[in-house]
Amino acid sequence: MSKVPETLGLYVHIPFCEAKCSYCHFAIDPRRPGDERQERYLQALLREIWQWSNADTKQRADTIYFGGGTPTLLSLGRLEQVVEALGRRFDLSPSAEVTVEANPRDLDAQGYSTLRALGANRLSLGVQSFDDSVLREMGRFHTADDARAAVEFARSAGFASLSIDLILGWTGETEERWQRNLDSVRTLAPDHLSLYVLEVEGKTLLSHRARTGHLVLPEDDLVADLYRATVAGLAAMGIERYEISNFARPGHESRHNGKYWDDVPFLGFGMSAHSYRLGRRWWNDDSFGGYCRALETTGAPIVGERKLSAREHVGEALFTGLRRREGIDLASFAACYDVDPLAEFETPLRDPFAAGLLEIAGDRLRLTARGVLLSNEVFRIFV
């Protein structure tokens, strides 16, 4: 862990989606974009990237992550222009991890080959479920068969690091239905899996249904049991949990997402993108029109920023570090931040220790198995 690491992570937000899923609270542009809309966004992105740093003193970066939205709704030729712009403006490591999120039905076999050829070496597929009825309820347009075909296309195109997303705890969840998801995972043998327990929050269709009494979610105990069973089932496949929501085969952990958990700097480009460096956070306009107009006029899409106090910085480093399975190395943390976290947070830490949510294992502070399931209860003491 280092306060000023040598390399940056680069995030690029592509906001386009065919429609807004019923659970989605991200900043997106919910329409399939035509060429004019794609080109306007591309030019705004390129302006933002180009103005970031002095070309004579390129900053090193070793990860690029295209998220969204649906990055593959931007034409692959335009996506390639963004990759090239980042390569000109930053000193990219030859071994850089380049991740692109994709929906299963957006590309054919040639599309995945083109994506691989432009430099993407890690693919994250938004599968969410292998049950077609659940996918329809979520507002997804792909099917389980589309997901299976996408995995086959991606492997044939040469993607050696493949991740899929699943959502646990959807309405009507049962042990039998969830087991069918795990059976599909076993068959497809991805290298990485992101498992998200459904949260009903923000301005979403699910939140509206909850407020009006039309949403029945599974019992917390069932979801907790299924999460534990999933951890064990994935481990038996060689896919180990390395973070609360993320599982990987050895060597396939997300290096980019690791930057968020390890208190290292990252830059975000695009509508609603967030950045972090030297204890300062800042973020861009979260509307398509506002972001593009800003780059077309003032060249400044940033709409907010916050400088962390020393205590806030330590608190954030603790709760993000605790997301990892191994937790926090107390000696290294103290050396890095010049503070003993057990002393600094002695009083608020008493309750999670007493409740069996936190433990000291050797020289590390980490969540217990129960603490993983109730991690938000722990993290709120640091913010």
mmCIF file of C-alpha atoms in Angstrom:
data_model
loop_
_atom_site.group_PDB
_atom_site.id
_atom_site.type_symbol
_atom_site.label_atom_id
_atom_site.label_comp_id
_atom_site.label_asym_id
_atom_site.label_seq_id
_atom_site.Cartn_x
_atom_site.Cartn_y
_atom_site.Cartn_z
ATOM 1 C CA MET A 1 0.000 0.000 0.000
ATOM 2 C CA SER A 2 1.410 3.384 -0.994
ATOM 3 C CA LYS A 3 0.169 6.941 -0.745
ATOM 4 C CA VAL A 4 1.618 7.949 -4.129
ATOM 5 C CA PRO A 5 1.893 4.855 -6.326
ATOM 6 C CA GLU A 6 3.658 4.972 -9.654
ATOM 7 C CA THR A 7 0.728 4.064 -11.885
ATOM 8 C CA LEU A 8 -2.819 5.257 -12.495
ATOM 9 C CA GLY A 9 -5.973 3.400 -13.361
ATOM 10 C CA LEU A 10 -8.026 4.925 -16.189
ATOM 11 C CA TYR A 11 -11.814 4.588 -16.276
ATOM 12 C CA VAL A 12 -13.900 5.545 -19.328
ATOM 13 C CA HIS A 13 -17.665 5.797 -18.954
ATOM 14 C CA ILE A 14 -19.752 4.949 -22.025
ATOM 15 C CA PRO A 15 -23.321 5.828 -21.003
ATOM 16 C CA PHE A 16 -25.340 4.260 -23.816
ATOM 17 C CA CYS A 17 -27.907 1.552 -23.029
ATOM 18 C CA GLU A 18 -30.818 0.163 -25.024
ATOM 19 C CA ALA A 19 -33.038 0.798 -21.995
ATOM 20 C CA LYS A 20 -32.735 1.356 -18.259
ATOM 21 C CA CYS A 21 -32.901 -1.919 -16.335
ATOM 22 C CA SER A 22 -35.393 -2.041 -13.481
ATOM 23 C CA TYR A 23 -32.613 -2.171 -10.842
ATOM 24 C CA CYS A 24 -30.205 0.323 -12.431
ATOM 25 C CA HIS A 25 -29.325 3.564 -10.651
ATOM 26 C CA PHE A 26 -26.266 4.460 -12.737
ATOM 27 C CA ALA A 27 -25.940 7.547 -14.913
ATOM 28 C CA ILE A 28 -26.787 6.307 -18.392
ATOM 29 C CA ASP A 29 -28.208 7.515 -21.696
ATOM 30 C CA PRO A 30 -31.083 5.036 -22.245
ATOM 31 C CA ARG A 31 -31.313 4.762 -25.996
ATOM 32 C CA ARG A 32 -29.466 2.956 -28.752
ATOM 33 C CA PRO A 33 -27.315 5.803 -30.103
ATOM 34 C CA GLY A 34 -27.136 6.752 -33.748
ATOM 35 C CA ASP A 35 -23.922 7.890 -35.410
ATOM 36 C CA GLU A 36 -24.477 11.568 -34.610
ATOM 37 C CA ARG A 37 -24.964 10.946 -30.898
ATOM 38 C CA GLN A 38 -22.000 8.556 -30.766
ATOM 39 C CA GLU A 39 -19.755 11.025 -32.559
ATOM 40 C CA ARG A 40 -20.710 13.901 -30.280
ATOM 41 C CA TYR A 41 -19.864 11.852 -27.217
ATOM 42 C CA LEU A 42 -16.636 10.577 -28.748
ATOM 43 C CA GLN A 43 -15.411 14.089 -29.503
ATOM 44 C CA ALA A 44 -16.229 15.216 -25.956
ATOM 45 C CA LEU A 45 -14.318 12.238 -24.548
ATOM 46 C CA LEU A 46 -11.299 12.909 -26.734
ATOM 47 C CA ARG A 47 -11.229 16.567 -25.660
ATOM 48 C CA GLU A 48 -11.342 15.578 -21.993
ATOM 49 C CA ILE A 49 -8.575 13.004 -22.399
ATOM 50 C CA TRP A 50 -6.404 15.366 -24.414
ATOM 51 C CA GLN A 51 -6.580 18.211 -21.909
ATOM 52 C CA TRP A 52 -5.662 16.055 -18.918
ATOM 53 C CA SER A 53 -1.876 15.919 -18.876
ATOM 54 C CA ASN A 54 1.182 17.438 -20.481
ATOM 55 C CA ALA A 55 2.284 15.206 -23.345
ATOM 56 C CA ASP A 56 5.912 15.890 -22.425
ATOM 57 C CA THR A 57 5.467 14.386 -18.955
ATOM 58 C CA LYS A 58 3.202 11.420 -19.492
ATOM 59 C CA GLN A 59 1.864 9.768 -16.371
ATOM 60 C CA ARG A 60 2.101 6.009 -16.155
ATOM 61 C CA ALA A 61 -1.062 3.911 -16.231
ATOM 62 C CA ASP A 62 -1.486 0.159 -16.141
ATOM 63 C CA THR A 63 -5.258 -0.372 -16.346
ATOM 64 C CA ILE A 64 -8.043 0.893 -18.593
ATOM 65 C CA TYR A 65 -11.642 0.043 -17.798
ATOM 66 C CA PHE A 66 -14.515 0.787 -20.192
ATOM 67 C CA GLY A 67 -17.708 0.731 -18.135
ATOM 68 C CA GLY A 68 -21.222 1.989 -18.531
ATOM 69 C CA GLY A 69 -23.801 1.860 -19.637
ATOM 70 C CA THR A 70 -22.857 -0.480 -22.419
ATOM 71 C CA PRO A 71 -19.460 0.323 -23.939
ATOM 72 C CA THR A 72 -20.091 -1.956 -26.919
ATOM 73 C CA LEU A 73 -22.954 0.302 -28.048
ATOM 74 C CA LEU A 74 -20.226 2.734 -29.072
ATOM 75 C CA SER A 75 -18.946 1.581 -32.444
ATOM 76 C CA LEU A 76 -15.724 -0.395 -32.160
ATOM 77 C CA GLY A 77 -13.981 2.063 -34.475
ATOM 78 C CA ARG A 78 -14.782 4.874 -32.041
ATOM 79 C CA LEU A 79 -13.780 2.724 -29.093
ATOM 80 C CA GLU A 80 -10.440 2.205 -30.790
ATOM 81 C CA GLN A 81 -9.992 5.973 -31.108
ATOM 82 C CA VAL A 82 -10.410 6.310 -27.351
ATOM 83 C CA VAL A 83 -7.814 3.590 -26.696
ATOM 84 C CA GLU A 84 -5.404 5.334 -29.065
ATOM 85 C CA ALA A 85 -5.973 8.708 -27.384
ATOM 86 C CA LEU A 86 -5.238 7.236 -23.960
ATOM 87 C CA GLY A 87 -2.081 5.666 -25.381
ATOM 88 C CA ARG A 88 -0.902 9.029 -26.701
ATOM 89 C CA ARG A 89 -1.697 10.947 -23.509
ATOM 90 C CA PHE A 90 -0.508 8.406 -20.926
ATOM 91 C CA ASP A 91 2.479 6.104 -20.603
ATOM 92 C CA LEU A 92 0.627 2.803 -20.784
ATOM 93 C CA SER A 93 2.342 -0.289 -19.478
ATOM 94 C CA PRO A 94 2.894 -2.948 -22.172
ATOM 95 C CA SER A 95 1.117 -5.356 -19.816
ATOM 96 C CA ALA A 96 -1.810 -3.016 -19.143
ATOM 97 C CA GLU A 97 -5.114 -4.639 -18.258
ATOM 98 C CA VAL A 98 -7.767 -3.352 -20.685
ATOM 99 C CA THR A 99 -11.293 -4.324 -19.651
ATOM 100 C CA VAL A 100 -14.455 -3.759 -21.675
ATOM 101 C CA GLU A 101 -17.951 -4.387 -20.351
ATOM 102 C CA ALA A 102 -20.392 -5.878 -22.852
ATOM 103 C CA ASN A 103 -23.953 -7.118 -22.988
ATOM 104 C CA PRO A 104 -24.231 -10.678 -24.297
ATOM 105 C CA ARG A 105 -26.172 -9.959 -27.470
ATOM 106 C CA ASP A 106 -24.392 -6.800 -28.678
ATOM 107 C CA LEU A 107 -21.505 -8.373 -30.601
ATOM 108 C CA ASP A 108 -21.149 -11.297 -32.974
ATOM 109 C CA ALA A 109 -18.062 -13.461 -33.341
ATOM 110 C CA GLN A 110 -16.365 -10.888 -35.602
ATOM 111 C CA GLY A 111 -17.182 -8.130 -33.110
ATOM 112 C CA TYR A 112 -15.370 -9.915 -30.306
ATOM 113 C CA SER A 113 -12.383 -10.521 -32.581
ATOM 114 C CA THR A 114 -12.296 -6.815 -33.444
ATOM 115 C CA LEU A 115 -12.566 -5.884 -29.779
ATOM 116 C CA ARG A 116 -9.645 -8.150 -28.971
ATOM 117 C CA ALA A 117 -7.603 -6.724 -31.856
ATOM 118 C CA LEU A 118 -7.983 -3.136 -30.644
ATOM 119 C CA GLY A 119 -6.273 -4.054 -27.385
ATOM 120 C CA ALA A 120 -8.958 -5.318 -25.010
ATOM 121 C CA ASN A 121 -7.620 -8.305 -23.071
ATOM 122 C CA ARG A 122 -10.307 -8.677 -20.398
ATOM 123 C CA LEU A 123 -14.053 -8.944 -21.009
ATOM 124 C CA SER A 124 -16.828 -8.406 -18.476
ATOM 125 C CA LEU A 125 -20.188 -9.777 -19.612
ATOM 126 C CA GLY A 126 -23.355 -8.425 -17.998
ATOM 127 C CA VAL A 127 -25.133 -11.761 -17.787
ATOM 128 C CA GLN A 128 -27.023 -11.048 -14.493
ATOM 129 C CA SER A 129 -29.053 -14.291 -14.679
ATOM 130 C CA PHE A 130 -29.351 -17.484 -16.690
ATOM 131 C CA ASP A 131 -33.130 -17.523 -16.190
ATOM 132 C CA ASP A 132 -34.969 -15.909 -19.100
ATOM 133 C CA SER A 133 -38.012 -14.969 -17.010
ATOM 134 C CA VAL A 134 -35.771 -13.147 -14.521
ATOM 135 C CA LEU A 135 -33.971 -11.369 -17.364
ATOM 136 C CA ARG A 136 -37.313 -10.108 -18.678
ATOM 137 C CA GLU A 137 -38.265 -8.838 -15.218
ATOM 138 C CA MET A 138 -34.914 -7.060 -14.978
ATOM 139 C CA GLY A 139 -35.545 -5.330 -18.286
ATOM 140 C CA ARG A 140 -32.683 -7.118 -20.020
ATOM 141 C CA PHE A 141 -32.994 -7.817 -23.742
ATOM 142 C CA HIS A 142 -30.653 -10.790 -23.973
ATOM 143 C CA THR A 143 -31.385 -14.428 -23.148
ATOM 144 C CA ALA A 144 -29.425 -17.126 -21.358
ATOM 145 C CA ASP A 145 -28.544 -18.625 -24.736
ATOM 146 C CA ASP A 146 -27.197 -15.229 -25.842
ATOM 147 C CA ALA A 147 -24.891 -15.288 -22.821
ATOM 148 C CA ARG A 148 -23.646 -18.772 -23.608
ATOM 149 C CA ALA A 149 -22.992 -17.792 -27.226
ATOM 150 C CA ALA A 150 -21.148 -14.642 -26.119
ATOM 151 C CA VAL A 151 -18.812 -16.685 -23.941
ATOM 152 C CA GLU A 152 -18.068 -19.010 -26.858
ATOM 153 C CA PHE A 153 -17.448 -16.075 -29.229
ATOM 154 C CA ALA A 154 -15.187 -14.341 -26.693
ATOM 155 C CA ARG A 155 -13.094 -17.450 -26.087
ATOM 156 C CA SER A 156 -12.757 -18.051 -29.823
ATOM 157 C CA ALA A 157 -11.632 -14.437 -30.247
ATOM 158 C CA GLY A 158 -8.791 -15.001 -27.797
ATOM 159 C CA PHE A 159 -10.087 -13.508 -24.550
ATOM 160 C CA ALA A 160 -8.132 -15.404 -21.913
ATOM 161 C CA SER A 161 -9.650 -13.431 -19.025
ATOM 162 C CA LEU A 162 -13.435 -13.512 -18.981
ATOM 163 C CA SER A 163 -15.719 -12.234 -16.226
ATOM 164 C CA ILE A 164 -19.478 -12.502 -15.824
ATOM 165 C CA ASP A 165 -21.872 -10.583 -13.562
ATOM 166 C CA LEU A 166 -24.697 -12.213 -11.621
ATOM 167 C CA ILE A 167 -27.357 -10.687 -9.362
ATOM 168 C CA LEU A 168 -28.391 -12.637 -6.255
ATOM 169 C CA GLY A 169 -31.627 -12.049 -4.366
ATOM 170 C CA TRP A 170 -34.041 -11.236 -7.169
ATOM 171 C CA THR A 171 -37.719 -11.409 -6.375
ATOM 172 C CA GLY A 172 -38.878 -15.023 -6.299
ATOM 173 C CA GLU A 173 -35.368 -16.318 -5.585
ATOM 174 C CA THR A 174 -35.208 -19.974 -4.594
ATOM 175 C CA GLU A 175 -32.401 -22.376 -3.883
ATOM 176 C CA GLU A 176 -33.305 -24.401 -6.968
ATOM 177 C CA ARG A 177 -33.371 -21.410 -9.300
ATOM 178 C CA TRP A 178 -30.079 -20.064 -7.993
ATOM 179 C CA GLN A 179 -28.451 -23.485 -8.323
ATOM 180 C CA ARG A 180 -29.260 -23.418 -12.033
ATOM 181 C CA ASN A 181 -27.239 -20.204 -12.278
ATOM 182 C CA LEU A 182 -24.282 -21.895 -10.596
ATOM 183 C CA ASP A 183 -24.632 -24.914 -12.886
ATOM 184 C CA SER A 184 -24.341 -22.576 -15.878
ATOM 185 C CA VAL A 185 -21.270 -20.946 -14.354
ATOM 186 C CA ARG A 186 -19.677 -24.362 -13.924
ATOM 187 C CA THR A 187 -20.358 -25.207 -17.574
ATOM 188 C CA LEU A 188 -19.046 -21.912 -18.959
ATOM 189 C CA ALA A 189 -15.986 -21.838 -16.665
ATOM 190 C CA PRO A 190 -15.350 -18.059 -16.515
ATOM 191 C CA ASP A 191 -12.124 -16.750 -15.005
ATOM 192 C CA HIS A 192 -13.849 -14.152 -12.838
ATOM 193 C CA LEU A 193 -17.313 -13.596 -11.415
ATOM 194 C CA SER A 194 -18.840 -10.487 -9.880
ATOM 195 C CA LEU A 195 -21.734 -11.367 -7.586
ATOM 196 C CA TYR A 196 -24.024 -8.523 -6.594
ATOM 197 C CA VAL A 197 -26.646 -8.959 -3.900
ATOM 198 C CA LEU A 198 -29.668 -6.992 -5.084
ATOM 199 C CA GLU A 199 -29.989 -3.589 -3.438
ATOM 200 C CA VAL A 200 -33.119 -1.530 -3.956
ATOM 201 C CA GLU A 201 -31.941 2.071 -3.968
ATOM 202 C CA GLY A 202 -31.937 5.277 -5.960
ATOM 203 C CA LYS A 203 -34.466 6.319 -8.584
ATOM 204 C CA THR A 204 -35.227 2.938 -10.107
ATOM 205 C CA LEU A 205 -38.308 1.004 -11.146
ATOM 206 C CA LEU A 206 -37.628 -1.458 -8.322
ATOM 207 C CA SER A 207 -37.499 1.385 -5.800
ATOM 208 C CA HIS A 208 -40.848 2.644 -7.067
ATOM 209 C CA ARG A 209 -42.336 -0.831 -6.742
ATOM 210 C CA ALA A 210 -40.969 -1.075 -3.202
ATOM 211 C CA ARG A 211 -42.422 2.305 -2.206
ATOM 212 C CA THR A 212 -45.836 1.337 -3.559
ATOM 213 C CA GLY A 213 -45.801 -2.056 -1.855
ATOM 214 C CA HIS A 214 -45.506 -4.081 -5.066
ATOM 215 C CA LEU A 215 -42.092 -5.621 -4.487
ATOM 216 C CA VAL A 216 -41.574 -8.829 -2.531
ATOM 217 C CA LEU A 217 -37.926 -9.710 -1.993
ATOM 218 C CA PRO A 218 -36.597 -13.022 -0.650
ATOM 219 C CA GLU A 219 -35.876 -13.340 3.056
ATOM 220 C CA ASP A 220 -32.456 -12.090 4.175
ATOM 221 C CA ASP A 221 -31.645 -15.486 5.682
ATOM 222 C CA LEU A 222 -32.226 -17.216 2.332
ATOM 223 C CA VAL A 223 -30.005 -14.712 0.509
ATOM 224 C CA ALA A 224 -27.288 -15.139 3.157
ATOM 225 C CA ASP A 225 -27.468 -18.932 2.830
ATOM 226 C CA LEU A 226 -27.253 -18.707 -0.967
ATOM 227 C CA TYR A 227 -24.294 -16.341 -0.761
ATOM 228 C CA ARG A 228 -22.425 -18.756 1.510
ATOM 229 C CA ALA A 229 -23.299 -21.681 -0.751
ATOM 230 C CA THR A 230 -22.080 -19.683 -3.746
ATOM 231 C CA VAL A 231 -18.747 -18.922 -2.084
ATOM 232 C CA ALA A 232 -18.260 -22.635 -1.430
ATOM 233 C CA GLY A 233 -19.517 -23.712 -4.851
ATOM 234 C CA LEU A 234 -17.279 -21.280 -6.736
ATOM 235 C CA ALA A 235 -14.279 -22.271 -4.620
ATOM 236 C CA ALA A 236 -14.875 -25.887 -5.664
ATOM 237 C CA MET A 237 -14.622 -24.660 -9.276
ATOM 238 C CA GLY A 238 -11.315 -22.940 -8.510
ATOM 239 C CA ILE A 239 -12.913 -19.483 -8.395
ATOM 240 C CA GLU A 240 -12.051 -18.003 -4.995
ATOM 241 C CA ARG A 241 -13.534 -14.948 -3.316
ATOM 242 C CA TYR A 242 -10.935 -12.173 -3.116
ATOM 243 C CA GLU A 243 -13.304 -9.286 -2.347
ATOM 244 C CA ILE A 244 -16.838 -9.083 -0.984
ATOM 245 C CA SER A 245 -18.483 -9.248 -4.411
ATOM 246 C CA ASN A 246 -15.667 -10.580 -6.584
ATOM 247 C CA PHE A 247 -14.317 -14.064 -7.258
ATOM 248 C CA ALA A 248 -11.481 -15.155 -9.530
ATOM 249 C CA ARG A 249 -9.178 -17.914 -10.585
ATOM 250 C CA PRO A 250 -5.569 -17.194 -9.544
ATOM 251 C CA GLY A 251 -4.125 -14.397 -11.656
ATOM 252 C CA HIS A 252 -7.507 -13.180 -12.926
ATOM 253 C CA GLU A 253 -8.372 -10.717 -10.168
ATOM 254 C CA SER A 254 -9.430 -7.325 -11.517
ATOM 255 C CA ARG A 255 -6.358 -5.115 -11.308
ATOM 256 C CA HIS A 256 -8.374 -2.017 -12.128
ATOM 257 C CA ASN A 257 -11.009 -2.531 -9.438
ATOM 258 C CA GLY A 258 -8.186 -3.267 -7.023
ATOM 259 C CA LYS A 259 -7.190 0.383 -7.294
ATOM 260 C CA TYR A 260 -10.505 1.405 -5.761
ATOM 261 C CA TRP A 261 -9.938 -0.893 -2.782
ATOM 262 C CA ASP A 262 -6.247 -0.119 -2.273
ATOM 263 C CA ASP A 263 -6.434 3.693 -2.019
ATOM 264 C CA VAL A 264 -4.482 4.349 -5.198
ATOM 265 C CA PRO A 265 -5.214 7.058 -7.798
ATOM 266 C CA PHE A 266 -7.511 6.673 -10.761
ATOM 267 C CA LEU A 267 -8.824 9.055 -13.388
ATOM 268 C CA GLY A 268 -12.321 8.905 -14.812
ATOM 269 C CA PHE A 269 -13.327 10.211 -18.219
ATOM 270 C CA GLY A 270 -16.841 10.651 -19.523
ATOM 271 C CA MET A 271 -20.277 11.517 -18.255
ATOM 272 C CA SER A 272 -20.583 11.054 -14.447
ATOM 273 C CA ALA A 273 -17.029 9.648 -14.183
ATOM 274 C CA HIS A 274 -15.272 9.991 -10.816
ATOM 275 C CA SER A 275 -11.573 10.501 -10.182
ATOM 276 C CA TYR A 276 -9.355 10.268 -7.109
ATOM 277 C CA ARG A 277 -5.810 11.436 -6.501
ATOM 278 C CA LEU A 278 -3.812 12.587 -3.457
ATOM 279 C CA GLY A 279 -6.842 12.610 -1.166
ATOM 280 C CA ARG A 280 -9.003 14.628 -3.582
ATOM 281 C CA ARG A 281 -12.130 13.334 -5.289
ATOM 282 C CA TRP A 282 -13.865 15.003 -8.220
ATOM 283 C CA TRP A 283 -16.641 14.064 -10.611
ATOM 284 C CA ASN A 284 -18.150 15.023 -13.949
ATOM 285 C CA ASP A 285 -21.588 16.205 -15.025
ATOM 286 C CA ASP A 286 -23.926 13.194 -14.996
ATOM 287 C CA SER A 287 -26.100 14.138 -17.985
ATOM 288 C CA PHE A 288 -25.292 13.503 -21.637
ATOM 289 C CA GLY A 289 -26.090 17.049 -22.732
ATOM 290 C CA GLY A 290 -24.386 18.707 -19.786
ATOM 291 C CA TYR A 291 -21.196 16.712 -20.188
ATOM 292 C CA CYS A 292 -20.952 17.243 -23.948
ATOM 293 C CA ARG A 293 -21.782 20.963 -23.759
ATOM 294 C CA ALA A 294 -19.131 21.489 -21.118
ATOM 295 C CA LEU A 295 -16.419 19.992 -23.343
ATOM 296 C CA GLU A 296 -17.735 21.883 -26.369
ATOM 297 C CA THR A 297 -17.640 25.240 -24.567
ATOM 298 C CA THR A 298 -15.661 25.689 -21.352
ATOM 299 C CA GLY A 299 -13.772 22.393 -21.595
ATOM 300 C CA ALA A 300 -14.525 21.741 -17.917
ATOM 301 C CA PRO A 301 -17.024 18.906 -17.257
ATOM 302 C CA ILE A 302 -16.197 18.712 -13.518
ATOM 303 C CA VAL A 303 -19.208 19.653 -11.377
ATOM 304 C CA GLY A 304 -18.003 18.749 -7.880
ATOM 305 C CA GLU A 305 -14.987 17.902 -5.783
ATOM 306 C CA ARG A 306 -14.051 17.094 -2.210
ATOM 307 C CA LYS A 307 -10.744 17.143 -0.391
ATOM 308 C CA LEU A 308 -10.602 14.442 2.253
ATOM 309 C CA SER A 309 -9.459 15.330 5.748
ATOM 310 C CA ALA A 310 -6.694 13.183 7.229
ATOM 311 C CA ARG A 311 -9.253 11.212 9.253
ATOM 312 C CA GLU A 312 -11.583 10.805 6.263
ATOM 313 C CA HIS A 313 -8.653 9.553 4.185
ATOM 314 C CA VAL A 314 -7.760 6.959 6.807
ATOM 315 C CA GLY A 315 -11.411 5.936 7.226
ATOM 316 C CA GLU A 316 -11.916 5.439 3.500
ATOM 317 C CA ALA A 317 -8.688 3.453 3.205
ATOM 318 C CA LEU A 318 -9.889 1.199 6.019
ATOM 319 C CA PHE A 319 -13.328 0.387 4.683
ATOM 320 C CA THR A 320 -12.136 -0.126 1.110
ATOM 321 C CA GLY A 321 -9.228 -2.276 2.307
ATOM 322 C CA LEU A 322 -11.566 -4.353 4.441
ATOM 323 C CA ARG A 323 -13.486 -5.302 1.318
ATOM 324 C CA ARG A 324 -10.613 -7.592 0.409
ATOM 325 C CA ARG A 325 -10.658 -11.118 1.810
ATOM 326 C CA GLU A 326 -7.271 -10.693 3.513
ATOM 327 C CA GLY A 327 -8.267 -7.390 5.110
ATOM 328 C CA ILE A 328 -5.769 -4.806 6.385
ATOM 329 C CA ASP A 329 -2.133 -5.410 7.307
ATOM 330 C CA LEU A 330 -2.041 -3.306 10.468
ATOM 331 C CA ALA A 331 1.715 -2.665 10.514
ATOM 332 C CA SER A 332 1.841 -1.649 6.855
ATOM 333 C CA PHE A 333 -1.235 0.527 7.294
ATOM 334 C CA ALA A 334 0.279 2.326 10.278
ATOM 335 C CA ALA A 335 3.518 2.915 8.393
ATOM 336 C CA CYS A 336 1.691 4.249 5.336
ATOM 337 C CA TYR A 337 -0.798 6.543 7.089
ATOM 338 C CA ASP A 338 1.121 7.292 10.290
ATOM 339 C CA VAL A 339 -1.813 6.184 12.428
ATOM 340 C CA ASP A 340 -2.800 3.090 14.401
ATOM 341 C CA PRO A 341 -6.311 2.323 13.112
ATOM 342 C CA LEU A 342 -7.233 0.290 16.181
ATOM 343 C CA ALA A 343 -6.419 3.266 18.392
ATOM 344 C CA GLU A 344 -7.845 5.911 16.059
ATOM 345 C CA PHE A 345 -11.205 4.130 15.819
ATOM 346 C CA GLU A 346 -11.100 2.351 19.176
ATOM 347 C CA THR A 347 -14.566 3.391 20.360
ATOM 348 C CA PRO A 348 -16.574 2.803 17.139
ATOM 349 C CA LEU A 349 -14.790 -0.524 16.577
ATOM 350 C CA ARG A 350 -16.045 -1.992 19.834
ATOM 351 C CA ASP A 351 -19.517 -2.877 18.553
ATOM 352 C CA PRO A 352 -18.451 -4.732 15.372
ATOM 353 C CA PHE A 353 -15.827 -6.661 17.345
ATOM 354 C CA ALA A 354 -18.424 -7.559 20.002
ATOM 355 C CA ALA A 355 -20.936 -8.584 17.326
ATOM 356 C CA GLY A 356 -18.412 -10.901 15.678
ATOM 357 C CA LEU A 357 -18.208 -8.884 12.469
ATOM 358 C CA LEU A 358 -14.490 -8.067 12.725
ATOM 359 C CA GLU A 359 -11.489 -10.036 13.915
ATOM 360 C CA ILE A 360 -7.723 -9.782 14.294
ATOM 361 C CA ALA A 361 -6.027 -12.655 12.471
ATOM 362 C CA GLY A 362 -2.285 -12.562 13.059
ATOM 363 C CA ASP A 363 -1.271 -9.044 12.091
ATOM 364 C CA ARG A 364 -4.363 -8.341 9.994
ATOM 365 C CA LEU A 365 -7.726 -6.734 10.639
ATOM 366 C CA ARG A 366 -10.426 -8.393 8.574
ATOM 367 C CA LEU A 367 -14.141 -9.096 8.289
ATOM 368 C CA THR A 368 -15.399 -12.389 9.662
ATOM 369 C CA ALA A 369 -17.601 -14.615 7.509
ATOM 370 C CA ARG A 370 -20.610 -13.021 9.201
ATOM 371 C CA GLY A 371 -19.053 -9.582 8.793
ATOM 372 C CA VAL A 372 -18.876 -10.052 5.031
ATOM 373 C CA LEU A 373 -22.655 -10.443 4.944
ATOM 374 C CA LEU A 374 -23.132 -7.361 7.148
ATOM 375 C CA SER A 375 -20.217 -5.319 5.828
ATOM 376 C CA ASN A 376 -22.218 -2.102 5.459
ATOM 377 C CA GLU A 377 -22.822 -2.175 9.206
ATOM 378 C CA VAL A 378 -19.052 -2.162 9.698
ATOM 379 C CA PHE A 379 -18.148 0.346 7.010
ATOM 380 C CA ARG A 380 -20.468 3.074 8.210
ATOM 381 C CA ILE A 381 -18.306 3.599 11.311
ATOM 382 C CA PHE A 382 -15.494 4.862 9.080
ATOM 383 C CA VAL A 383 -17.492 7.479 7.170
#
